[in-house]
Tab-separated table of N, CA and C in Angstrom:
chain	number	residue	atom	x	y	z
A	389	UNK	N	126.943	136.818	144.234
A	389	UNK	CA	126.536	135.998	143.102
A	389	UNK	C	127.796	135.597	142.343
A	390	UNK	N	127.883	134.306	142.047
A	390	UNK	CA	129.005	133.794	141.274
A	390	UNK	C	128.465	133.031	140.065
A	391	UNK	N	129.345	132.721	139.167
A	391	UNK	CA	128.948	132.104	137.886
A	391	UNK	C	128.104	130.840	138.072
A	392	UNK	N	128.448	130.002	139.051
A	392	UNK	CA	127.687	128.760	139.214
A	392	UNK	C	126.279	128.994	139.775
A	393	UNK	N	125.989	130.206	140.241
A	393	UNK	CA	124.638	130.558	140.685
A	393	UNK	C	123.693	130.797	139.510
A	394	UNK	N	124.247	130.996	138.324
A	394	UNK	CA	123.464	131.457	137.184
A	394	UNK	C	122.271	130.556	136.829
A	395	UNK	N	122.377	129.222	136.808
A	395	UNK	CA	121.189	128.422	136.464
A	395	UNK	C	120.002	128.678	137.397
A	396	UNK	N	120.267	128.787	138.704
A	396	UNK	CA	119.176	129.044	139.645
A	396	UNK	C	118.649	130.470	139.504
A	397	UNK	N	119.541	131.412	139.298
A	397	UNK	CA	119.123	132.805	139.104
A	397	UNK	C	118.258	132.921	137.849
A	398	UNK	N	118.670	132.280	136.770
A	398	UNK	CA	117.886	132.319	135.530
A	398	UNK	C	116.516	131.677	135.717
A	399	UNK	N	116.431	130.599	136.487
A	399	UNK	CA	115.139	129.956	136.744
A	399	UNK	C	114.210	130.894	137.516
A	400	UNK	N	114.748	131.608	138.497
A	400	UNK	CA	113.946	132.576	139.252
A	400	UNK	C	113.506	133.711	138.341
A	401	UNK	N	114.414	134.187	137.512
A	401	UNK	CA	114.111	135.262	136.561
A	401	UNK	C	112.969	134.850	135.635
A	402	UNK	N	113.036	133.644	135.092
A	402	UNK	CA	111.995	133.163	134.169
A	402	UNK	C	110.668	132.952	134.878
A	403	UNK	N	110.712	132.511	136.135
A	403	UNK	CA	109.483	132.294	136.898
A	403	UNK	C	108.825	133.607	137.311
A	404	UNK	N	109.614	134.662	137.389
A	404	UNK	CA	109.102	135.914	137.921
A	404	UNK	C	108.734	136.988	136.921
A	405	UNK	N	109.202	136.857	135.680
A	405	UNK	CA	108.995	137.941	134.722
A	405	UNK	C	108.508	137.426	133.373
A	406	UNK	N	107.627	138.183	132.776
A	406	UNK	CA	107.125	137.838	131.444
A	406	UNK	C	108.227	137.960	130.393
A	407	UNK	N	109.100	138.947	130.556
A	407	UNK	CA	110.206	139.166	129.624
A	407	UNK	C	111.522	139.119	130.410
A	408	UNK	N	111.997	137.915	130.718
A	408	UNK	CA	113.182	137.782	131.568
A	408	UNK	C	114.472	138.185	130.875
A	409	UNK	N	115.446	138.587	131.695
A	409	UNK	CA	116.793	138.823	131.186
A	409	UNK	C	117.370	137.494	130.709
A	410	UNK	N	118.208	137.549	129.706
A	410	UNK	CA	118.923	136.361	129.236
A	410	UNK	C	120.199	136.193	130.068
A	411	UNK	N	120.818	135.037	129.945
A	411	UNK	CA	122.089	134.819	130.637
A	411	UNK	C	123.130	135.829	130.165
A	412	UNK	N	123.125	136.127	128.866
A	412	UNK	CA	124.072	137.119	128.337
A	412	UNK	C	123.873	138.485	128.978
A	413	UNK	N	122.615	138.869	129.214
A	413	UNK	CA	122.348	140.165	129.841
A	413	UNK	C	122.880	140.194	131.277
A	414	UNK	N	122.678	139.096	132.004
A	414	UNK	CA	123.223	139.021	133.364
A	414	UNK	C	124.741	139.131	133.333
A	415	UNK	N	125.370	138.331	132.495
A	415	UNK	CA	126.835	138.300	132.434
A	415	UNK	C	127.386	139.660	132.019
A	416	UNK	N	126.787	140.273	131.010
A	416	UNK	CA	127.241	141.588	130.542
A	416	UNK	C	127.159	142.616	131.670
A	417	UNK	N	126.065	142.584	132.397
A	417	UNK	CA	125.898	143.531	133.497
A	417	UNK	C	126.928	143.279	134.597
A	418	UNK	N	127.078	142.023	134.990
A	418	UNK	CA	127.964	141.697	136.108
A	418	UNK	C	129.443	141.889	135.787
A	419	UNK	N	129.778	141.968	134.534
A	419	UNK	CA	131.175	142.230	134.151
A	419	UNK	C	131.553	143.696	134.317
A	420	UNK	N	130.565	144.558	134.450
A	420	UNK	CA	130.851	145.976	134.655
A	420	UNK	C	131.428	146.168	136.055
A	421	UNK	N	132.364	147.051	136.150
A	421	UNK	CA	133.067	147.284	137.415
A	421	UNK	C	132.135	147.715	138.545
A	422	UNK	N	131.095	148.466	138.235
A	422	UNK	CA	130.221	149.000	139.278
A	422	UNK	C	128.958	148.168	139.495
A	423	UNK	N	128.860	146.997	138.910
A	423	UNK	CA	127.657	146.164	139.007
A	423	UNK	C	127.907	145.001	139.971
A	424	UNK	N	126.965	144.794	140.889
A	424	UNK	CA	127.110	143.761	141.917
A	424	UNK	C	125.867	142.876	141.934
A	425	UNK	N	126.080	141.581	142.096
A	425	UNK	CA	124.986	140.626	142.225
A	425	UNK	C	124.958	140.045	143.625
A	426	UNK	N	123.756	139.867	144.157
A	426	UNK	CA	123.556	139.312	145.490
A	426	UNK	C	122.525	138.196	145.374
A	427	UNK	N	122.701	137.102	146.100
A	427	UNK	CA	121.688	136.049	146.126
A	427	UNK	C	121.194	135.862	147.553
A	428	UNK	N	119.954	135.370	147.664
A	428	UNK	CA	119.373	134.983	148.950
A	428	UNK	C	119.224	133.471	148.923
A	429	UNK	N	119.622	132.834	150.013
A	429	UNK	CA	119.563	131.376	150.076
A	429	UNK	C	118.724	130.919	151.266
A	430	UNK	N	118.023	129.816	151.060
A	430	UNK	CA	117.311	129.108	152.116
A	430	UNK	C	117.711	127.651	152.000
A	431	UNK	N	118.247	127.092	153.067
A	431	UNK	CA	118.707	125.694	153.056
A	431	UNK	C	119.609	125.403	151.859
A	432	UNK	N	120.567	126.290	151.632
A	432	UNK	CA	121.556	126.163	150.551
A	432	UNK	C	120.952	126.191	149.144
A	433	UNK	N	119.721	126.652	149.031
A	433	UNK	CA	119.059	126.809	147.728
A	433	UNK	C	118.887	128.305	147.466
A	434	UNK	N	119.242	128.737	146.270
A	434	UNK	CA	119.054	130.142	145.911
A	434	UNK	C	117.566	130.377	145.672
A	435	UNK	N	117.008	131.334	146.413
A	435	UNK	CA	115.572	131.615	146.318
A	435	UNK	C	115.290	133.048	145.873
A	436	UNK	N	116.332	133.862	145.758
A	436	UNK	CA	116.160	135.235	145.312
A	436	UNK	C	117.491	135.824	144.891
A	437	UNK	N	117.403	136.947	144.185
A	437	UNK	CA	118.625	137.623	143.748
A	437	UNK	C	118.358	139.104	143.557
A	438	UNK	N	119.440	139.852	143.518
A	438	UNK	CA	119.371	141.286	143.235
A	438	UNK	C	120.630	141.668	142.465
A	439	UNK	N	120.452	142.508	141.462
A	439	UNK	CA	121.563	143.079	140.702
A	439	UNK	C	121.474	144.594	140.892
A	440	UNK	N	122.568	145.202	141.337
A	440	UNK	CA	122.546	146.654	141.506
A	440	UNK	C	123.873	147.259	141.071
A	441	UNK	N	123.802	148.550	140.762
A	441	UNK	CA	124.984	149.314	140.352
A	441	UNK	C	125.356	150.303	141.448
A	442	UNK	N	126.645	150.490	141.602
A	442	UNK	CA	127.169	151.491	142.525
A	442	UNK	C	127.415	152.783	141.759
A	443	UNK	N	126.890	153.866	142.279
A	443	UNK	CA	127.145	155.190	141.719
A	443	UNK	C	127.660	156.083	142.845
A	444	UNK	N	128.115	157.254	142.503
A	444	UNK	CA	128.777	158.131	143.475
A	444	UNK	C	127.960	158.321	144.755
A	445	UNK	N	126.680	158.662	144.619
A	445	UNK	CA	125.880	158.934	145.813
A	445	UNK	C	124.635	158.058	145.923
A	446	UNK	N	124.558	156.984	145.117
A	446	UNK	CA	123.356	156.152	145.160
A	446	UNK	C	123.657	154.728	144.717
A	447	UNK	N	122.711	153.854	145.024
A	447	UNK	CA	122.699	152.484	144.517
A	447	UNK	C	121.511	152.382	143.574
A	448	UNK	N	121.682	151.731	142.447
A	448	UNK	CA	120.626	151.620	141.439
A	448	UNK	C	120.295	150.139	141.259
A	449	UNK	N	119.103	149.727	141.716
A	449	UNK	CA	118.672	148.335	141.591
A	449	UNK	C	118.167	148.123	140.173
A	450	UNK	N	118.830	147.215	139.455
A	450	UNK	CA	118.475	146.930	138.064
A	450	UNK	C	117.544	145.733	137.934
A	451	UNK	N	117.697	144.759	138.814
A	451	UNK	CA	116.915	143.531	138.719
A	451	UNK	C	116.842	142.922	140.111
A	452	UNK	N	115.653	142.425	140.464
A	452	UNK	CA	115.411	141.955	141.824
A	452	UNK	C	114.244	140.990	141.772
A	453	UNK	N	114.416	139.789	142.290
A	453	UNK	CA	113.316	138.820	142.267
A	453	UNK	C	113.483	137.784	143.368
A	454	UNK	N	112.342	137.273	143.824
A	454	UNK	CA	112.283	136.139	144.738
A	454	UNK	C	111.453	135.076	144.038
A	455	UNK	N	111.892	133.823	144.118
A	455	UNK	CA	111.159	132.726	143.477
A	455	UNK	C	109.718	132.736	143.989
A	456	UNK	N	108.731	132.560	143.091
A	456	UNK	CA	107.325	132.597	143.514
A	456	UNK	C	106.999	131.668	144.686
A	457	UNK	N	107.631	130.525	144.774
A	457	UNK	CA	107.352	129.577	145.863
A	457	UNK	C	107.871	130.061	147.217
A	458	UNK	N	108.718	131.094	147.221
A	458	UNK	CA	109.317	131.582	148.464
A	458	UNK	C	108.903	133.011	148.793
A	459	UNK	N	107.932	133.536	148.096
A	459	UNK	CA	107.472	134.906	148.355
A	459	UNK	C	106.650	134.958	149.637
A	460	UNK	N	106.530	136.168	150.170
A	460	UNK	CA	105.757	136.451	151.378
A	460	UNK	C	106.367	135.791	152.620
A	461	UNK	N	107.690	135.629	152.577
A	461	UNK	CA	108.421	135.074	153.726
A	461	UNK	C	109.463	136.063	154.248
A	462	UNK	N	109.464	137.267	153.706
A	462	UNK	CA	110.402	138.286	154.163
A	462	UNK	C	111.764	138.258	153.481
A	463	UNK	N	111.917	137.409	152.472
A	463	UNK	CA	113.215	137.293	151.794
A	463	UNK	C	113.555	138.576	151.048
A	464	UNK	N	112.601	139.111	150.308
A	464	UNK	CA	112.827	140.364	149.592
A	464	UNK	C	113.132	141.505	150.546
A	465	UNK	N	112.394	141.555	151.657
A	465	UNK	CA	112.625	142.601	152.653
A	465	UNK	C	114.041	142.492	153.221
A	466	UNK	N	114.485	141.276	153.509
A	466	UNK	CA	115.839	141.092	154.034
A	466	UNK	C	116.895	141.549	153.028
A	467	UNK	N	116.658	141.291	151.755
A	467	UNK	CA	117.613	141.729	150.734
A	467	UNK	C	117.656	143.253	150.656
A	468	UNK	N	116.491	143.888	150.724
A	468	UNK	CA	116.435	145.356	150.706
A	468	UNK	C	117.118	145.923	151.955
A	469	UNK	N	116.881	145.315	153.113
A	469	UNK	CA	117.528	145.789	154.339
A	469	UNK	C	119.051	145.684	154.235
A	470	UNK	N	119.531	144.615	153.642
A	470	UNK	CA	120.983	144.471	153.449
A	470	UNK	C	121.501	145.584	152.537
A	471	UNK	N	120.737	145.891	151.492
A	471	UNK	CA	121.131	146.962	150.578
A	471	UNK	C	121.136	148.311	151.304
A	472	UNK	N	120.113	148.561	152.115
A	472	UNK	CA	120.044	149.814	152.874
A	472	UNK	C	121.251	149.941	153.801
A	473	UNK	N	121.671	148.834	154.402
A	473	UNK	CA	122.833	148.892	155.300
A	473	UNK	C	124.100	149.292	154.546
A	474	UNK	N	124.146	149.017	153.252
A	474	UNK	CA	125.304	149.398	152.444
A	474	UNK	C	125.335	150.905	152.174
A	475	UNK	N	124.183	151.566	152.264
A	475	UNK	CA	124.149	153.005	152.005
A	475	UNK	C	125.096	153.750	152.932
A	476	UNK	N	124.933	153.538	154.234
A	476	UNK	CA	125.750	154.295	155.182
A	476	UNK	C	127.204	153.842	155.163
A	477	UNK	N	127.430	152.543	154.980
A	477	UNK	CA	128.812	152.069	154.990
A	477	UNK	C	129.574	152.498	153.743
A	478	UNK	N	128.871	152.827	152.680
A	478	UNK	CA	129.522	153.241	151.438
A	478	UNK	C	129.291	154.720	151.127
A	479	UNK	N	128.757	155.463	152.079
A	479	UNK	CA	128.519	156.906	151.947
A	479	UNK	C	127.601	157.261	150.781
A	480	UNK	N	126.663	156.407	150.538
A	480	UNK	CA	125.637	156.707	149.534
A	480	UNK	C	124.361	157.043	150.288
A	481	UNK	N	123.490	157.855	149.677
A	481	UNK	CA	122.334	158.316	150.435
A	481	UNK	C	120.982	158.011	149.802
A	482	UNK	N	120.956	157.229	148.729
A	482	UNK	CA	119.649	156.866	148.169
A	482	UNK	C	119.750	155.612	147.307
A	483	UNK	N	118.588	155.010	147.117
A	483	UNK	CA	118.466	153.816	146.286
A	483	UNK	C	117.449	154.114	145.200
A	484	UNK	N	117.800	153.783	143.971
A	484	UNK	CA	116.862	153.897	142.847
A	484	UNK	C	116.474	152.484	142.429
A	485	UNK	N	115.207	152.298	142.093
A	485	UNK	CA	114.717	151.004	141.647
A	485	UNK	C	114.187	151.133	140.233
A	486	UNK	N	114.675	150.281	139.351
A	486	UNK	CA	114.187	150.238	137.974
A	486	UNK	C	113.059	149.214	137.923
A	487	UNK	N	111.900	149.607	137.375
A	487	UNK	CA	110.726	148.734	137.351
A	487	UNK	C	110.350	148.412	135.914
A	488	UNK	N	110.135	147.129	135.653
A	488	UNK	CA	109.663	146.704	134.330
A	488	UNK	C	108.155	146.630	134.341
A	489	UNK	N	107.532	146.985	133.227
A	489	UNK	CA	106.074	146.887	133.121
A	489	UNK	C	105.691	145.607	132.443
């Protein structure tokens, strides 16, 4: 995820959540050394994103969404699979997911 991705990421965030993160919240999180953003693209269009933190023995998913028009196509599953592949390559052994109500 890079700065120019932010308008599309914010649109997905607003479409997916009743109380979406603001741009400032995204930027503040991504400026942290251990925070990483990932986007999913279809035909050069951003259709999903994930924000996660790296910790000593785990990855902590803070925010994760797929645009409603692109759900049920396996995009979220592919993003999770990519995250799982990072577990072994980075010697981490679990993933935590933060859920909003």
